[in-house]
Amino acid sequence: MHDLASFTSNGPTSLALPLDAACSNPDKMWIGCHVRILPYQILLVRFNWVLGDERALVEDIGRRSDRNEPLKSVHPPSRSAHPRKADLDAMAVTAISTDLLRSCIQVDWGSSEKFEERKRTMSLKSVKSLVFSFKGLRAIDFLVGLESLTKLYLDNNNISKIENISHLPTLTLLDLSFNKIQKIEGLEALTNLEDLSLYNNQIEKTSGLETLQNLNSLSLGKNFLKSLDSVLSLRRLKCLRVLTLEGNPISKDPEYRNYVIAHVEDLKYLDHRFVDTSCVTAAREQYQDEMLEIKHKEAEEEVMIKVATEKAREQEAFKEANLVGVDTMFDVMLDEDPEYHKLKEIPGLLNSLQEYRQKYFTATEELKSIMLSQLAKKMEEVKSWSAAVTILLDERDKKAREMTIQLKKLNKEGNRSQLRQ
């Protein structure tokens, strides 16, 4: 075991306390921390969870350093109480059970007894936060009935695929750090997500985040990102302000920081360092020509996306109005005629075809206008009918409730009469 005092005597150094030893009691866990040791001072650089009696251990270290007292040897809990990672892997959980889900519910107030009681009895619809950290999970599954869930912690497990969470659109925080994930996927429906951690996984590409337009903080540190161009897709995340990419192969490039600041706009923090105005100005000047070209391409892509969106909306309306294929019928008819391909090789023979095409276009435009008008009228009628049905059902429900109340009163009066007799 390490003696911290022996480290302080030799000046500043670093020490990593154990990160993966867990208590046999699931309510307590020893999670070590990376510490920067200066003479008579401990600075916690990174820590995860310190719960139960182990919190007192860290607080005691802080008190001793404040009083300039010699630091004693710090030992993690014994192996018998806290098995090592190999032992944890041997008893790893493969899926989320009902009991495990209940035990991982986070509640905010009350005594420990009340905590456990609330976990066992509260409705899953009201659960806001779940913490599955260090549970040995190999898959994400059985997260059903969690209609209000906003925070989901799945860090420090053996998960290799992001799946079965698309039905949780209320999530604002998702922690999948320290897993074995190789691809960003399955997040398309989580449009309310604001904080996403994929730190320390096996990810090689940043694609798969395009729909997360509310994302404010993203951690992709310690993955396998090898090309600086991989950060270009992050430009689409207009709300992104905090980004972590340290520990990837790209972070070793001498141009890494300037490249990211220039290409991912409006960042406030990159790898835990504040991005000030002078850094932004210098980075954009360095990549000025490249950024002009990128922005020009993005503008063209936006126009294409807008046209495609409008086309899809139009086709959906055509489907509702039974007009599918009417705008392409003329060309399809010609393409399916084997004689047409022969005749078009003869110069001048099909000159009049353009006139027929124009007549067809005019006729179909009139048809589309009439049919879409009828569709709008139909939808308005459906809307009015639905509103009328809702009003009628509400009136019947109200009447039923009144009759139920009257029946209960009659029963009470009848019971009183019997008692008097």
Short mmCIF file of C-alpha atoms in Angstrom, two decimals:
data_model
loop_
_atom_site.label_atom_id
_atom_site.label_comp_id
_atom_site.label_asym_id
_atom_site.label_seq_id
_atom_site.Cartn_x
_atom_site.Cartn_y
_atom_site.Cartn_z
CA MET A 1 0.00 0.00 0.00
CA HIS A 2 1.06 3.55 -0.65
CA ASP A 3 2.18 5.91 2.07
CA LEU A 4 1.10 9.43 1.02
CA ALA A 5 3.59 11.05 3.34
CA SER A 6 6.45 9.46 1.42
CA PHE A 7 5.22 11.11 -1.75
CA THR A 8 4.90 14.62 -0.28
CA SER A 9 8.50 14.57 0.86
CA ASN A 10 9.70 14.42 -2.75
CA GLY A 11 7.66 17.32 -4.05
CA PRO A 12 4.61 17.35 -6.35
CA THR A 13 3.66 14.02 -7.78
CA SER A 14 0.57 12.00 -8.74
CA LEU A 15 -1.05 8.97 -7.23
CA ALA A 16 -4.01 6.94 -8.48
CA LEU A 17 -6.04 5.30 -5.75
CA PRO A 18 -8.04 2.16 -6.69
CA LEU A 19 -10.98 2.91 -8.98
CA ASP A 20 -12.73 -0.43 -9.29
CA ALA A 21 -13.08 -2.03 -5.87
CA ALA A 22 -16.69 -2.25 -4.71
CA CYS A 23 -18.28 -3.06 -1.38
CA SER A 24 -20.27 -6.20 -0.89
CA ASN A 25 -22.99 -3.89 0.45
CA PRO A 26 -24.50 -2.28 -2.69
CA ASP A 27 -25.33 0.88 -0.74
CA LYS A 28 -21.63 1.55 -0.11
CA MET A 29 -18.84 1.72 -2.58
CA TRP A 30 -15.16 2.63 -2.47
CA ILE A 31 -14.35 4.58 -5.57
CA GLY A 32 -10.84 5.94 -5.51
CA CYS A 33 -9.76 9.21 -7.03
CA HIS A 34 -6.83 10.61 -8.93
CA VAL A 35 -4.98 12.98 -6.61
CA ARG A 36 -2.31 15.59 -7.16
CA ILE A 37 -0.09 15.59 -4.09
CA LEU A 38 1.73 18.74 -2.98
CA PRO A 39 3.46 19.16 0.40
CA TYR A 40 0.73 18.95 3.06
CA GLN A 41 -1.99 19.37 0.43
CA ILE A 42 -4.30 17.08 -1.51
CA LEU A 43 -6.08 18.37 -4.62
CA LEU A 44 -8.78 16.08 -5.97
CA VAL A 45 -8.49 16.30 -9.75
CA ARG A 46 -11.12 13.72 -10.70
CA PHE A 47 -13.45 11.60 -8.60
CA ASN A 48 -16.58 9.62 -9.14
CA TRP A 49 -18.62 8.29 -6.21
CA VAL A 50 -17.53 8.29 -2.56
CA LEU A 51 -20.32 6.97 -0.38
CA GLY A 52 -20.88 5.89 3.22
CA ASP A 53 -17.89 5.51 5.54
CA GLU A 54 -15.39 6.07 2.70
CA ARG A 55 -16.45 9.75 2.47
CA ALA A 56 -15.13 10.25 6.00
CA LEU A 57 -11.76 8.89 4.87
CA VAL A 58 -11.40 11.57 2.20
CA GLU A 59 -12.65 14.30 4.57
CA ASP A 60 -10.08 13.19 7.13
CA ILE A 61 -7.29 13.57 4.55
CA GLY A 62 -8.51 17.11 3.84
CA ARG A 63 -8.59 18.01 7.56
CA ARG A 64 -5.07 16.72 8.13
CA SER A 65 -3.71 18.67 5.19
CA ASP A 66 -5.43 21.90 6.43
CA ARG A 67 -3.77 21.45 9.87
CA ASN A 68 -0.38 20.61 8.29
CA GLU A 69 -0.44 17.25 10.05
CA PRO A 70 1.58 14.35 8.65
CA LEU A 71 -0.51 12.20 6.36
CA LYS A 72 -0.96 8.59 7.38
CA SER A 73 -0.95 5.67 5.01
CA VAL A 74 -4.23 5.44 3.16
CA HIS A 75 -5.51 1.97 2.46
CA PRO A 76 -8.57 1.02 0.48
CA PRO A 77 -11.03 -1.33 2.18
CA SER A 78 -9.88 -4.93 2.51
CA ARG A 79 -10.17 -7.39 -0.38
CA SER A 80 -12.63 -9.51 1.55
CA ALA A 81 -15.07 -6.61 1.82
CA HIS A 82 -14.19 -5.03 -1.52
CA PRO A 83 -13.47 -7.53 -4.32
CA ARG A 84 -11.21 -6.49 -7.17
CA LYS A 85 -12.34 -5.98 -10.76
CA ALA A 86 -11.71 -9.61 -11.73
CA ASP A 87 -14.11 -10.70 -8.98
CA LEU A 88 -16.66 -8.11 -10.08
CA ASP A 89 -16.53 -9.35 -13.67
CA ALA A 90 -17.16 -12.89 -12.48
CA MET A 91 -20.43 -11.87 -10.85
CA ALA A 92 -21.38 -9.34 -13.53
CA VAL A 93 -25.04 -8.65 -14.14
CA THR A 94 -26.10 -9.21 -17.74
CA ALA A 95 -29.38 -7.28 -17.74
CA ILE A 96 -31.50 -4.92 -15.69
CA SER A 97 -33.99 -6.69 -13.43
CA THR A 98 -36.94 -5.13 -11.61
CA ASP A 99 -35.14 -5.43 -8.26
CA LEU A 100 -32.00 -3.83 -9.64
CA LEU A 101 -33.98 -1.00 -11.21
CA ARG A 102 -35.76 -0.32 -7.93
CA SER A 103 -32.48 -0.30 -5.99
CA CYS A 104 -30.98 2.24 -8.41
CA ILE A 105 -33.76 4.82 -8.09
CA GLN A 106 -32.47 8.11 -6.70
CA VAL A 107 -34.60 9.89 -4.10
CA ASP A 108 -33.83 13.31 -2.67
CA TRP A 109 -35.13 13.45 0.88
CA GLY A 110 -35.88 11.42 4.00
CA SER A 111 -33.97 8.94 6.15
CA SER A 112 -32.27 5.86 4.74
CA GLU A 113 -35.25 3.74 5.83
CA LYS A 114 -37.65 6.05 4.02
CA PHE A 115 -35.36 6.01 0.97
CA GLU A 116 -35.65 2.24 0.70
CA GLU A 117 -39.38 2.29 1.28
CA ARG A 118 -39.92 4.93 -1.39
CA LYS A 119 -37.77 2.96 -3.86
CA ARG A 120 -39.91 -0.13 -3.34
CA THR A 121 -43.28 1.60 -3.57
CA MET A 122 -43.02 4.71 -5.75
CA SER A 123 -44.54 4.69 -9.22
CA LEU A 124 -42.03 4.28 -12.04
CA LYS A 125 -43.84 7.09 -13.85
CA SER A 126 -42.54 9.55 -11.24
CA VAL A 127 -38.89 8.41 -11.23
CA LYS A 128 -36.56 11.23 -12.30
CA SER A 129 -33.10 9.70 -11.88
CA LEU A 130 -31.56 6.22 -12.11
CA VAL A 131 -27.94 5.34 -11.27
CA PHE A 132 -26.65 1.98 -12.60
CA SER A 133 -22.97 2.82 -12.08
CA PHE A 134 -20.63 -0.15 -11.45
CA LYS A 135 -23.35 -2.80 -11.86
CA GLY A 136 -21.55 -5.02 -14.38
CA LEU A 137 -24.28 -4.50 -16.98
CA ARG A 138 -23.66 -5.94 -20.43
CA ALA A 139 -26.82 -4.60 -22.07
CA ILE A 140 -29.40 -1.82 -21.73
CA ASP A 141 -32.89 -3.25 -21.44
CA PHE A 142 -36.15 -3.33 -19.46
CA LEU A 143 -36.25 0.43 -18.85
CA VAL A 144 -40.03 0.58 -19.20
CA GLY A 145 -42.67 2.77 -17.57
CA LEU A 146 -40.18 5.59 -16.90
CA GLU A 147 -42.22 8.40 -18.42
CA SER A 148 -40.56 11.20 -16.42
CA LEU A 149 -36.95 10.00 -16.35
CA THR A 150 -34.52 12.88 -16.89
CA LYS A 151 -31.17 11.48 -15.67
CA LEU A 152 -29.74 8.05 -16.50
CA TYR A 153 -26.30 6.94 -15.29
CA LEU A 154 -24.94 3.77 -16.93
CA ASP A 155 -21.24 4.49 -16.45
CA ASN A 156 -18.55 1.96 -15.51
CA ASN A 157 -20.23 -1.15 -16.93
CA ASN A 158 -19.59 -3.59 -19.80
CA ILE A 159 -22.11 -2.12 -22.26
CA SER A 160 -21.07 -2.47 -25.91
CA LYS A 161 -24.13 -1.04 -27.69
CA ILE A 162 -26.44 1.93 -27.15
CA GLU A 163 -29.94 0.51 -27.45
CA ASN A 164 -33.43 0.36 -25.94
CA ILE A 165 -33.54 3.98 -24.73
CA SER A 166 -35.28 5.67 -27.69
CA HIS A 167 -38.55 5.51 -25.69
CA LEU A 168 -37.09 7.90 -23.07
CA PRO A 169 -37.43 11.30 -24.81
CA THR A 170 -37.55 13.15 -21.47
CA LEU A 171 -33.86 12.40 -20.77
CA THR A 172 -31.70 15.49 -20.32
CA LEU A 173 -28.58 13.71 -18.97
CA LEU A 174 -27.11 10.40 -20.13
CA ASP A 175 -23.82 9.01 -18.78
CA LEU A 176 -22.36 6.05 -20.69
CA SER A 177 -18.73 6.66 -19.78
CA PHE A 178 -16.29 3.82 -19.06
CA ASN A 179 -17.99 1.16 -21.18
CA LYS A 180 -17.11 -0.72 -24.40
CA ILE A 181 -19.23 1.21 -26.90
CA GLN A 182 -17.86 1.31 -30.44
CA LYS A 183 -20.54 3.31 -32.27
CA ILE A 184 -22.80 6.26 -31.48
CA GLU A 185 -26.32 5.05 -32.26
CA GLY A 186 -29.82 4.79 -30.85
CA LEU A 187 -29.91 8.42 -29.65
CA GLU A 188 -31.98 9.93 -32.47
CA ALA A 189 -35.19 10.26 -30.42
CA LEU A 190 -33.52 11.83 -27.35
CA THR A 191 -34.02 15.37 -28.62
CA ASN A 192 -34.17 16.88 -25.11
CA LEU A 193 -30.71 15.60 -24.18
CA GLU A 194 -28.47 18.36 -22.83
CA ASP A 195 -25.56 16.46 -21.26
CA LEU A 196 -24.02 13.34 -22.83
CA SER A 197 -20.91 11.50 -21.64
CA LEU A 198 -19.30 8.78 -23.75
CA TYR A 199 -15.92 9.19 -22.09
CA ASN A 200 -13.54 6.20 -22.19
CA ASN A 201 -15.16 3.97 -24.80
CA GLN A 202 -14.04 2.64 -28.21
CA ILE A 203 -15.71 5.17 -30.53
CA GLU A 204 -14.02 6.02 -33.86
CA LYS A 205 -16.60 8.39 -35.41
CA THR A 206 -18.71 11.25 -34.09
CA SER A 207 -21.69 10.64 -36.39
CA GLY A 208 -25.01 9.76 -34.77
CA LEU A 209 -25.52 12.97 -32.81
CA GLU A 210 -27.20 15.09 -35.50
CA THR A 211 -30.68 15.18 -33.95
CA LEU A 212 -29.47 16.25 -30.49
CA GLN A 213 -29.97 19.95 -31.11
CA ASN A 214 -30.33 20.77 -27.38
CA LEU A 215 -27.00 19.16 -26.46
CA ASN A 216 -24.96 21.58 -24.36
CA SER A 217 -22.21 19.32 -22.96
CA LEU A 218 -20.51 16.41 -24.76
CA SER A 219 -17.68 14.24 -23.46
CA LEU A 220 -15.92 12.01 -26.02
CA GLY A 221 -12.54 11.90 -24.30
CA LYS A 222 -10.43 8.71 -24.29
CA ASN A 223 -11.92 7.15 -27.40
CA PHE A 224 -10.43 6.20 -30.78
CA LEU A 225 -10.98 9.40 -32.81
CA LYS A 226 -8.04 9.51 -35.24
CA SER A 227 -8.88 12.26 -37.75
CA LEU A 228 -9.37 15.95 -36.99
CA ASP A 229 -12.09 15.97 -39.65
CA SER A 230 -14.18 13.79 -37.33
CA VAL A 231 -15.13 16.90 -35.34
CA LEU A 232 -16.80 18.54 -38.35
CA SER A 233 -20.11 16.78 -37.68
CA LEU A 234 -20.20 18.49 -34.27
CA ARG A 235 -20.73 21.83 -36.06
CA ARG A 236 -24.39 20.84 -36.45
CA LEU A 237 -24.88 20.93 -32.67
CA LYS A 238 -25.73 24.62 -32.37
CA CYS A 239 -26.15 24.57 -28.57
CA LEU A 240 -22.85 22.79 -27.82
CA ARG A 241 -20.77 24.81 -25.36
CA VAL A 242 -18.73 22.22 -23.40
CA LEU A 243 -16.67 19.63 -25.29
CA THR A 244 -14.14 17.06 -24.10
CA LEU A 245 -11.94 15.22 -26.62
CA GLU A 246 -8.72 14.78 -24.64
CA GLY A 247 -7.21 11.30 -24.66
CA ASN A 248 -8.08 10.62 -28.33
CA PRO A 249 -5.33 10.17 -30.95
CA ILE A 250 -6.38 13.52 -32.49
CA SER A 251 -5.49 15.37 -29.29
CA LYS A 252 -1.81 14.63 -29.94
CA ASP A 253 -1.86 16.72 -33.13
CA PRO A 254 -0.10 20.06 -32.50
CA GLU A 255 -2.93 21.87 -34.34
CA TYR A 256 -5.66 20.03 -32.42
CA ARG A 257 -6.89 22.79 -30.10
CA ASN A 258 -6.93 25.58 -32.71
CA TYR A 259 -8.59 23.28 -35.25
CA VAL A 260 -11.43 22.33 -32.88
CA ILE A 261 -12.00 25.91 -31.70
CA ALA A 262 -12.10 27.18 -35.29
CA HIS A 263 -14.43 24.50 -36.60
CA VAL A 264 -16.83 23.98 -33.65
CA GLU A 265 -18.34 27.40 -33.10
CA ASP A 266 -19.42 28.99 -29.79
CA LEU A 267 -17.49 26.61 -27.52
CA LYS A 268 -16.98 27.91 -23.98
CA TYR A 269 -14.86 25.03 -22.66
CA LEU A 270 -12.66 22.56 -24.51
CA ASP A 271 -11.07 19.77 -22.45
CA HIS A 272 -11.95 21.59 -19.21
CA ARG A 273 -10.13 24.76 -20.33
CA PHE A 274 -11.95 28.04 -20.94
CA VAL A 275 -12.02 29.20 -24.57
CA ASP A 276 -11.44 32.95 -24.49
CA THR A 277 -11.99 35.45 -27.30
CA SER A 278 -8.31 35.71 -28.22
CA CYS A 279 -8.12 31.92 -28.79
CA VAL A 280 -11.18 32.03 -31.03
CA THR A 281 -9.82 34.94 -33.08
CA ALA A 282 -6.43 33.30 -33.59
CA ALA A 283 -7.96 29.93 -34.52
CA ARG A 284 -10.38 31.42 -37.05
CA GLU A 285 -7.64 33.47 -38.68
CA GLN A 286 -5.52 30.36 -39.04
CA TYR A 287 -8.32 28.41 -40.78
CA GLN A 288 -10.06 31.33 -42.50
CA ASP A 289 -9.95 29.99 -46.07
CA GLU A 290 -10.96 26.49 -45.05
CA MET A 291 -13.87 27.80 -42.98
CA LEU A 292 -15.22 29.87 -45.91
CA GLU A 293 -15.30 26.73 -48.06
CA ILE A 294 -16.96 24.68 -45.33
CA LYS A 295 -19.64 27.30 -44.72
CA HIS A 296 -20.36 27.50 -48.46
CA LYS A 297 -20.87 23.73 -48.61
CA GLU A 298 -23.07 23.82 -45.50
CA ALA A 299 -25.27 26.49 -47.07
CA GLU A 300 -25.75 24.31 -50.16
CA GLU A 301 -26.55 21.31 -47.98
CA GLU A 302 -29.14 23.30 -46.03
CA VAL A 303 -30.90 24.26 -49.28
CA MET A 304 -30.91 20.62 -50.40
CA ILE A 305 -32.24 19.48 -47.03
CA LYS A 306 -34.99 22.11 -47.15
CA VAL A 307 -36.02 21.02 -50.67
CA ALA A 308 -36.02 17.36 -49.62
CA THR A 309 -38.11 18.17 -46.55
CA GLU A 310 -40.66 20.06 -48.61
CA LYS A 311 -40.78 17.20 -51.13
CA ALA A 312 -41.37 14.68 -48.35
CA ARG A 313 -44.13 16.82 -46.88
CA GLU A 314 -45.72 17.14 -50.32
CA GLN A 315 -45.57 13.39 -50.91
CA GLU A 316 -47.20 12.77 -47.54
CA ALA A 317 -50.03 15.13 -48.51
CA PHE A 318 -50.33 13.34 -51.88
CA LYS A 319 -50.62 10.03 -50.02
CA GLU A 320 -53.43 11.35 -47.84
CA ALA A 321 -55.23 12.73 -50.94
CA ASN A 322 -54.77 9.50 -52.99
CA LEU A 323 -52.45 11.30 -55.43
CA VAL A 324 -49.37 9.08 -55.07
CA GLY A 325 -47.49 8.94 -58.38
CA VAL A 326 -49.62 11.51 -60.20
CA ASP A 327 -46.74 13.95 -60.63
CA THR A 328 -44.47 11.30 -62.21
CA MET A 329 -47.06 9.31 -64.15
CA PHE A 330 -46.20 10.83 -67.56
CA ASP A 331 -42.49 9.99 -67.36
CA VAL A 332 -43.18 6.52 -65.94
CA MET A 333 -45.61 5.80 -68.80
CA LEU A 334 -43.00 6.75 -71.42
CA ASP A 335 -40.20 4.87 -69.68
CA GLU A 336 -42.26 1.67 -69.56
CA ASP A 337 -43.11 1.90 -73.31
CA PRO A 338 -40.43 -0.10 -75.24
CA GLU A 339 -41.27 1.72 -78.49
CA TYR A 340 -40.55 5.13 -76.98
CA HIS A 341 -36.83 4.39 -76.55
CA LYS A 342 -36.66 3.45 -80.25
CA LEU A 343 -38.67 6.43 -81.51
CA LYS A 344 -36.68 9.02 -79.56
CA GLU A 345 -33.59 8.06 -81.56
CA ILE A 346 -35.23 9.43 -84.74
CA PRO A 347 -34.55 13.19 -85.00
CA GLY A 348 -37.67 15.40 -84.91
CA LEU A 349 -40.17 12.55 -84.54
CA LEU A 350 -41.10 13.38 -80.96
CA ASN A 351 -40.97 17.18 -81.16
CA SER A 352 -44.66 17.42 -80.28
CA LEU A 353 -44.14 15.37 -77.13
CA GLN A 354 -43.20 18.44 -75.14
CA GLU A 355 -46.57 19.99 -75.96
CA TYR A 356 -48.37 16.94 -74.55
CA ARG A 357 -46.13 17.05 -71.49
CA GLN A 358 -47.16 20.64 -70.82
CA LYS A 359 -50.86 19.76 -71.20
CA TYR A 360 -50.43 16.85 -68.81
CA PHE A 361 -48.65 19.11 -66.30
CA THR A 362 -51.50 21.68 -66.47
CA ALA A 363 -54.16 19.01 -66.04
CA THR A 364 -52.42 17.35 -63.09
CA GLU A 365 -51.88 20.69 -61.35
CA GLU A 366 -55.64 21.31 -61.54
CA LEU A 367 -56.31 17.81 -60.22
CA LYS A 368 -53.83 18.18 -57.36
CA SER A 369 -55.34 21.53 -56.40
CA ILE A 370 -58.87 20.06 -56.26
CA MET A 371 -57.84 16.92 -54.37
CA LEU A 372 -55.69 18.78 -51.83
CA SER A 373 -58.55 21.22 -51.27
CA GLN A 374 -60.88 18.29 -50.62
CA LEU A 375 -58.30 16.80 -48.24
CA ALA A 376 -58.14 20.05 -46.25
CA LYS A 377 -61.93 20.08 -46.04
CA LYS A 378 -61.94 16.44 -44.91
CA MET A 379 -59.34 17.10 -42.22
CA GLU A 380 -61.35 20.05 -40.94
CA GLU A 381 -64.47 17.86 -40.76
CA VAL A 382 -62.53 15.17 -38.88
CA LYS A 383 -61.24 17.79 -36.46
CA SER A 384 -64.76 19.15 -35.84
CA TRP A 385 -66.13 15.63 -35.40
CA SER A 386 -63.40 14.74 -32.89
CA ALA A 387 -64.10 17.92 -30.92
CA ALA A 388 -67.83 17.15 -30.85
CA VAL A 389 -67.20 13.56 -29.69
CA THR A 390 -64.88 14.83 -26.94
CA ILE A 391 -67.51 17.29 -25.71
CA LEU A 392 -70.18 14.57 -25.72
CA LEU A 393 -67.97 12.11 -23.83
CA ASP A 394 -67.07 14.79 -21.27
CA GLU A 395 -70.78 15.49 -20.72
CA ARG A 396 -71.51 11.78 -20.25
CA ASP A 397 -68.57 11.40 -17.87
CA LYS A 398 -69.83 14.35 -15.85
CA LYS A 399 -73.33 12.88 -15.71
CA ALA A 400 -71.92 9.47 -14.72
CA ARG A 401 -69.93 11.05 -11.88
CA GLU A 402 -73.02 12.89 -10.63
CA MET A 403 -75.06 9.67 -10.71
CA THR A 404 -72.29 7.86 -8.81
CA ILE A 405 -72.30 10.56 -6.13
CA GLN A 406 -76.10 10.35 -5.81
CA LEU A 407 -75.91 6.56 -5.53
CA LYS A 408 -73.33 6.81 -2.74
CA LYS A 409 -75.58 9.30 -0.90
CA LEU A 410 -78.57 6.97 -1.24
CA ASN A 411 -76.50 4.06 0.09
CA LYS A 412 -75.39 6.11 3.09
CA GLU A 413 -78.97 7.19 3.83
CA GLY A 414 -80.15 3.58 3.51
CA ASN A 415 -77.46 2.39 5.90
CA ARG A 416 -78.41 5.08 8.43
CA SER A 417 -82.07 4.08 8.22
CA GLN A 418 -81.17 0.46 8.90
CA LEU A 419 -79.05 1.44 11.88
CA ARG A 420 -81.89 3.49 13.36
CA GLN A 421 -84.28 0.59 13.02
#
